[in-house]
PDB file of C-alpha atoms in Angstrom:
ATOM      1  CA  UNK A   1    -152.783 -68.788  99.042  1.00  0.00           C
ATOM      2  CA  UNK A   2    -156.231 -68.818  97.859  1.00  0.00           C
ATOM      3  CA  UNK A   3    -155.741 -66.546  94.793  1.00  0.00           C
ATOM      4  CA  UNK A   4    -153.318 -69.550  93.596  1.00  0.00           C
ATOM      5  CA  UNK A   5    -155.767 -72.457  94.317  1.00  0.00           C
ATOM      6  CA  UNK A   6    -158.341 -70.834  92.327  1.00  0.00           C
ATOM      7  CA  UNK A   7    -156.140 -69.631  88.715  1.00  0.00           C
ATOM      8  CA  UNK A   8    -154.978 -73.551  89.354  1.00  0.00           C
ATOM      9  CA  UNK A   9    -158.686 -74.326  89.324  1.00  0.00           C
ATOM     10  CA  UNK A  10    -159.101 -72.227  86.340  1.00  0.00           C
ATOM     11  CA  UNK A  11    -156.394 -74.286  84.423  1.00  0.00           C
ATOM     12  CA  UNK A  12    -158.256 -77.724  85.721  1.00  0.00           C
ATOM     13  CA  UNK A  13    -161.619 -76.534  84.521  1.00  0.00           C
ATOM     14  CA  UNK A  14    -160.400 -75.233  80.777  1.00  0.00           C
ATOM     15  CA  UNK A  15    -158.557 -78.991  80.807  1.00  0.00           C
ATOM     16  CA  UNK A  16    -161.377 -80.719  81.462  1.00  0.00           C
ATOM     17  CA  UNK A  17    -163.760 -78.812  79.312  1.00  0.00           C
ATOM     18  CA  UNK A  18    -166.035 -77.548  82.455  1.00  0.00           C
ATOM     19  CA  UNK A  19    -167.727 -74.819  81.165  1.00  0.00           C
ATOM     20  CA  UNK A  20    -169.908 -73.732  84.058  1.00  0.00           C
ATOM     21  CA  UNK A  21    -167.184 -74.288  86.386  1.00  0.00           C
ATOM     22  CA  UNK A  22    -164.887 -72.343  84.068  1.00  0.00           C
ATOM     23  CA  UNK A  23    -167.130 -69.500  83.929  1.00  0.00           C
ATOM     24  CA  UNK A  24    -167.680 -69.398  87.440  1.00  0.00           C
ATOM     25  CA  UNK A  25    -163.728 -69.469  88.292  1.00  0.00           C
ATOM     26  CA  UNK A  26    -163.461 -66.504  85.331  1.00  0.00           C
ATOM     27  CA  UNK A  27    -165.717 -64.861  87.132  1.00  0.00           C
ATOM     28  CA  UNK A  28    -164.378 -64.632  90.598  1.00  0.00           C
ATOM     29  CA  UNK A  29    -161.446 -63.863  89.155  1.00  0.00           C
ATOM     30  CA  UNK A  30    -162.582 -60.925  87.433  1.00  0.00           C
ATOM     31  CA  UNK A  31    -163.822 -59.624  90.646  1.00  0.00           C
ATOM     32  CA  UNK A  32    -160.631 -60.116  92.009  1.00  0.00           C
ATOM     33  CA  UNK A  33    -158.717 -58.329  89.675  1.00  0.00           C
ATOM     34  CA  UNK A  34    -161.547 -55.228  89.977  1.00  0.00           C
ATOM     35  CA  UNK A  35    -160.730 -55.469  93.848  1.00  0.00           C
ATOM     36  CA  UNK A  36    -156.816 -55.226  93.121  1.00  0.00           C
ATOM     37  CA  UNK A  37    -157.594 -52.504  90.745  1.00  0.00           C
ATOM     38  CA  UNK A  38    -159.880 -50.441  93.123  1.00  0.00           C
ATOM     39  CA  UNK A  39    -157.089 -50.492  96.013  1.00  0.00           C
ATOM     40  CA  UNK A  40    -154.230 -49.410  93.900  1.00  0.00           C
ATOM     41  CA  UNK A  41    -154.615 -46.034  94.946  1.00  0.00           C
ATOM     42  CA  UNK A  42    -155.521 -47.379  98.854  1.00  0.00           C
ATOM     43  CA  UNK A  43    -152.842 -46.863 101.650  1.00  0.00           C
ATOM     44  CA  UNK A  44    -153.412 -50.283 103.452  1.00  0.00           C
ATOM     45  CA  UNK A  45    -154.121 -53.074 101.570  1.00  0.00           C
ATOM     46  CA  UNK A  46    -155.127 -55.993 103.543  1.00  0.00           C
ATOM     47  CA  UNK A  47    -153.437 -59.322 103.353  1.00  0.00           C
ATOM     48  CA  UNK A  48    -154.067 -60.956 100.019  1.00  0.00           C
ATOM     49  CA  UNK A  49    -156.044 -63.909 101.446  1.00  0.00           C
ATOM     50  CA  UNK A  50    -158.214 -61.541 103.838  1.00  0.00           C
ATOM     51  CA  UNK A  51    -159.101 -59.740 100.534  1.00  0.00           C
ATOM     52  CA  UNK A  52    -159.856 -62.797  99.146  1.00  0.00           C
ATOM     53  CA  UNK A  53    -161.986 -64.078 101.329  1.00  0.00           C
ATOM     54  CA  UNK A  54    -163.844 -60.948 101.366  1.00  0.00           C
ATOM     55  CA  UNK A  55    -165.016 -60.613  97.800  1.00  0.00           C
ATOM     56  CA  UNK A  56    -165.814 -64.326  97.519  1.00  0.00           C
ATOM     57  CA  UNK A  57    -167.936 -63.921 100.992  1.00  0.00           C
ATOM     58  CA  UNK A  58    -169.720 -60.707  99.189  1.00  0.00           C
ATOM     59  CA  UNK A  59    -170.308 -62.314  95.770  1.00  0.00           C
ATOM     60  CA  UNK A  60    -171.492 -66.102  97.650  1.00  0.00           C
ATOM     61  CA  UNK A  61    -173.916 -63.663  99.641  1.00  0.00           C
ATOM     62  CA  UNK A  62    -174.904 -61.911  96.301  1.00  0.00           C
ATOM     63  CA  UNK A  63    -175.705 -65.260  94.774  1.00  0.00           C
ATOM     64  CA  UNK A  64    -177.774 -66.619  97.648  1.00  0.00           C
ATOM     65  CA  UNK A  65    -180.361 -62.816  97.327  1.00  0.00           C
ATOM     66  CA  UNK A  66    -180.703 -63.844  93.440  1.00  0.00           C
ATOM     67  CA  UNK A  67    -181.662 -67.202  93.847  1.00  0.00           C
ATOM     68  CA  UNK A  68    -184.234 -66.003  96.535  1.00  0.00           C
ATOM     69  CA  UNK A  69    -185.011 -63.786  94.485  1.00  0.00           C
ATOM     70  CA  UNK A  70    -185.355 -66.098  91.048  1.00  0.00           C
ATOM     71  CA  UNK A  71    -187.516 -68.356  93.309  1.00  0.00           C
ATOM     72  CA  UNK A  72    -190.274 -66.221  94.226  1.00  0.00           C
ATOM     73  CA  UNK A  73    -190.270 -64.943  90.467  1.00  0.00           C
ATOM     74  CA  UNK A  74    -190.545 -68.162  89.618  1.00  0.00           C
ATOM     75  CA  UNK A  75    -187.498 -68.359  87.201  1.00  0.00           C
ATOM     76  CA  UNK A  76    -185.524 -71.881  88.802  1.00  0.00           C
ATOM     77  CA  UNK A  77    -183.890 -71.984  85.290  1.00  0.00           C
ATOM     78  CA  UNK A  78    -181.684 -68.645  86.348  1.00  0.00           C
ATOM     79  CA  UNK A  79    -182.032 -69.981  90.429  1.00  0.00           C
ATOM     80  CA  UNK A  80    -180.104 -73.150  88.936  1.00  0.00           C
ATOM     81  CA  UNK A  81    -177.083 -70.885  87.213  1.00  0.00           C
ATOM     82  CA  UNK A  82    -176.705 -68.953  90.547  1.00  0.00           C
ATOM     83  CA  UNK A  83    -177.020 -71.955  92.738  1.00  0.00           C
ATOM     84  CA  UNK A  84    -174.457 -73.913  90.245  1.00  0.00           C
ATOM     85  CA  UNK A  85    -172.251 -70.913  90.678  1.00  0.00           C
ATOM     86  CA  UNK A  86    -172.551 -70.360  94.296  1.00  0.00           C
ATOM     87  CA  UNK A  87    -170.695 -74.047  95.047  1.00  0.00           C
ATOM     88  CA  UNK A  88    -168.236 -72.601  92.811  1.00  0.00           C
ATOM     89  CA  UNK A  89    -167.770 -70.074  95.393  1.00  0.00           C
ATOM     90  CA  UNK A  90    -168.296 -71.331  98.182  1.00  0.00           C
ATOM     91  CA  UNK A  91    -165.595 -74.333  97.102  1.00  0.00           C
ATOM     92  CA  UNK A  92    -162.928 -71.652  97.998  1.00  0.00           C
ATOM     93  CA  UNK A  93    -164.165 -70.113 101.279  1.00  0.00           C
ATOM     94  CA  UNK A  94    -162.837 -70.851 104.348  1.00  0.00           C
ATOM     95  CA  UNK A  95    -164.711 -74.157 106.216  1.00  0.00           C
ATOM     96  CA  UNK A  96    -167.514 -72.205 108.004  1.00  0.00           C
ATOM     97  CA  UNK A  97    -168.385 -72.454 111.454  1.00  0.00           C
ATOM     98  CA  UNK A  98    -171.474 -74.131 112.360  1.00  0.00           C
ATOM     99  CA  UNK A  99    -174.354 -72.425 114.594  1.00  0.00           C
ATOM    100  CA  UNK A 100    -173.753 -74.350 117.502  1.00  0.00           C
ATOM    101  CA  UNK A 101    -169.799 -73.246 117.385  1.00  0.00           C
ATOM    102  CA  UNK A 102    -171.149 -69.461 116.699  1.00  0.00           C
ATOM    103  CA  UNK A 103    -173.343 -69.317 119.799  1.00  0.00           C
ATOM    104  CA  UNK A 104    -170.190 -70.648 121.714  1.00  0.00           C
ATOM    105  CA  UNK A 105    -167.922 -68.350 120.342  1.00  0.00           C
ATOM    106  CA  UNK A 106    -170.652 -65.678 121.152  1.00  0.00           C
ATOM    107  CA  UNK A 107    -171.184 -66.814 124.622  1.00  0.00           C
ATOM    108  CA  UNK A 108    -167.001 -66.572 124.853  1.00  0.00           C
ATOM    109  CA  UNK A 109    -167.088 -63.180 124.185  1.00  0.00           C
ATOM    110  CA  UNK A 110    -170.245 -62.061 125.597  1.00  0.00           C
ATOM    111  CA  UNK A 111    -168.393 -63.432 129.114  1.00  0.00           C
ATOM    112  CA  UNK A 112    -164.886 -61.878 128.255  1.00  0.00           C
ATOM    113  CA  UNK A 113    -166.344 -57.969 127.270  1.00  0.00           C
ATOM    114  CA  UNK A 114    -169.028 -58.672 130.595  1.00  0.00           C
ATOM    115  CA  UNK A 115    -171.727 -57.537 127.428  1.00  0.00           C
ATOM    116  CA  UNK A 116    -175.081 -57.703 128.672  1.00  0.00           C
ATOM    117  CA  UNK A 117    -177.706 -55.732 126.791  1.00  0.00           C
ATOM    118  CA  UNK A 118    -178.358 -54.585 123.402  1.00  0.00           C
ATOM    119  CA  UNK A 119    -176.013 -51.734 123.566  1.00  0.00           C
ATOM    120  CA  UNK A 120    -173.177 -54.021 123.904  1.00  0.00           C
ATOM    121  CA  UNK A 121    -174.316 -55.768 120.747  1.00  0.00           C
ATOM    122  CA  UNK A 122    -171.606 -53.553 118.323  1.00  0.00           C
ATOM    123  CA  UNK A 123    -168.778 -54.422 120.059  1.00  0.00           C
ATOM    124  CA  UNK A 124    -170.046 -58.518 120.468  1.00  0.00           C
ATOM    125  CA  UNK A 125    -170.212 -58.324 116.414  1.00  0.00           C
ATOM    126  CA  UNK A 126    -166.777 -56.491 116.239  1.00  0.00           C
ATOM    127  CA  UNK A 127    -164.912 -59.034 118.256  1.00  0.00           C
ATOM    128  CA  UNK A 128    -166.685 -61.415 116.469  1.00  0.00           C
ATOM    129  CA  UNK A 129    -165.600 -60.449 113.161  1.00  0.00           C
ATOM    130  CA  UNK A 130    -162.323 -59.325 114.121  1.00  0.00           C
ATOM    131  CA  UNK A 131    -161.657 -63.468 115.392  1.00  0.00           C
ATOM    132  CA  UNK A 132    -163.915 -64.864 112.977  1.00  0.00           C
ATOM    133  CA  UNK A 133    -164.631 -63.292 109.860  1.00  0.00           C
ATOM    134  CA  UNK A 134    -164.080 -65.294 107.447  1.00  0.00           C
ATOM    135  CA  UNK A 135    -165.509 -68.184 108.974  1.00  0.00           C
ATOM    136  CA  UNK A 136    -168.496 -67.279 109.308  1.00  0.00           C
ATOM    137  CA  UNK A 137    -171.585 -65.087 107.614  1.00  0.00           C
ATOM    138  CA  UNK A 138    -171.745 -61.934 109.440  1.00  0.00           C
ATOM    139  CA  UNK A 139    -175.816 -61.461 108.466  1.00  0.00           C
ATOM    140  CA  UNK A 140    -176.703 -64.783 110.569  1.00  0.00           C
ATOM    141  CA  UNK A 141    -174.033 -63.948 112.878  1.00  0.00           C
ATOM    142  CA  UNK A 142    -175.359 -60.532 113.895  1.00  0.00           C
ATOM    143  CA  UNK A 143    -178.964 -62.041 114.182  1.00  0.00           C
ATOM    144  CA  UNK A 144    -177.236 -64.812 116.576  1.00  0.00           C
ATOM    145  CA  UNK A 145    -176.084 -62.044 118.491  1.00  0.00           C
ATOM    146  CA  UNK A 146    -178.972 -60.243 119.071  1.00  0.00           C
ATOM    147  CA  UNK A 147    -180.414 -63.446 120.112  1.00  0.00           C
ATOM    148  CA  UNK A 148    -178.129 -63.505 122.542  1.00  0.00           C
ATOM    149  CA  UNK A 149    -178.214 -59.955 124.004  1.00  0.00           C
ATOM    150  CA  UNK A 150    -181.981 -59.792 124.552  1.00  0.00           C
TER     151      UNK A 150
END
């Protein structure tokens, strides 16, 4: 399970003394723990590592806006801490699927729903998700798609 491989990453960073890679691990698991908290009063709860995946994907994709954002304010001190924090992340996602293998897995599905125009673009992206969520991000995804459809 994920959730173990990073609290075991947790104990390896305090060991060695890691700071920055302690604080990142601390912090995904705080976010973690707000997620558990949040769907204690949910009827379904997903799988543990589906809702793993999930909040790492939303804070990696949170990290990449701010150091965008640091960058045009010119502030690389703060782009550096994000950045630094972002491998962190990323270090526990899923391997991600490259664009080549996206626009194949597109053109798979594309074929197999017979999806030909821009209407057809929701359920190409729901498919898409539903077989490859977590190995992929769903913002350059959905752009790939439209790509695709027009």
């Amino acid at each position: 399970m994920i959730r173990d491989t990073i609290k075991a990453a947790q104990i390896s960073a305090m060991k060695s003394g890691d700071k920055a890679r302690l604080a990142a691990v601390r912090l995904i698991l705080a976010k973690l723990k707000d997620k558990d908290i949040e769907l204690r009063t949910a009827s379904a709860v997903p799988d543990d590592d589906v809702l793993v995946v999930d909040v790492l994907q939303k804070m990696a994709k949170q990290r990449r806006e701010s150091i965008t954002l640091y960058l045009e304010g010119g502030r690389q001190e703060l782009a550096d801490i994000e950045q630094a924090e972002l491998v962190v992340i990323e270090e526990f996602l899923p391997q991600q699927l490259g664009e080549d293998e996206v626009k194949a897995a597109i053109e798979a599905i594309k074929s197999e729903l017979g999806a030909t125009s821009m209407k057809d673009m929701g359920k190409v992206v729901a498919a898409l998700k539903a077989r490859h969520g977590s190995q992929l991000d769903m913002s350059k995804a959905s752009g790939l798609v439209k790509a695709a459809l027009s």
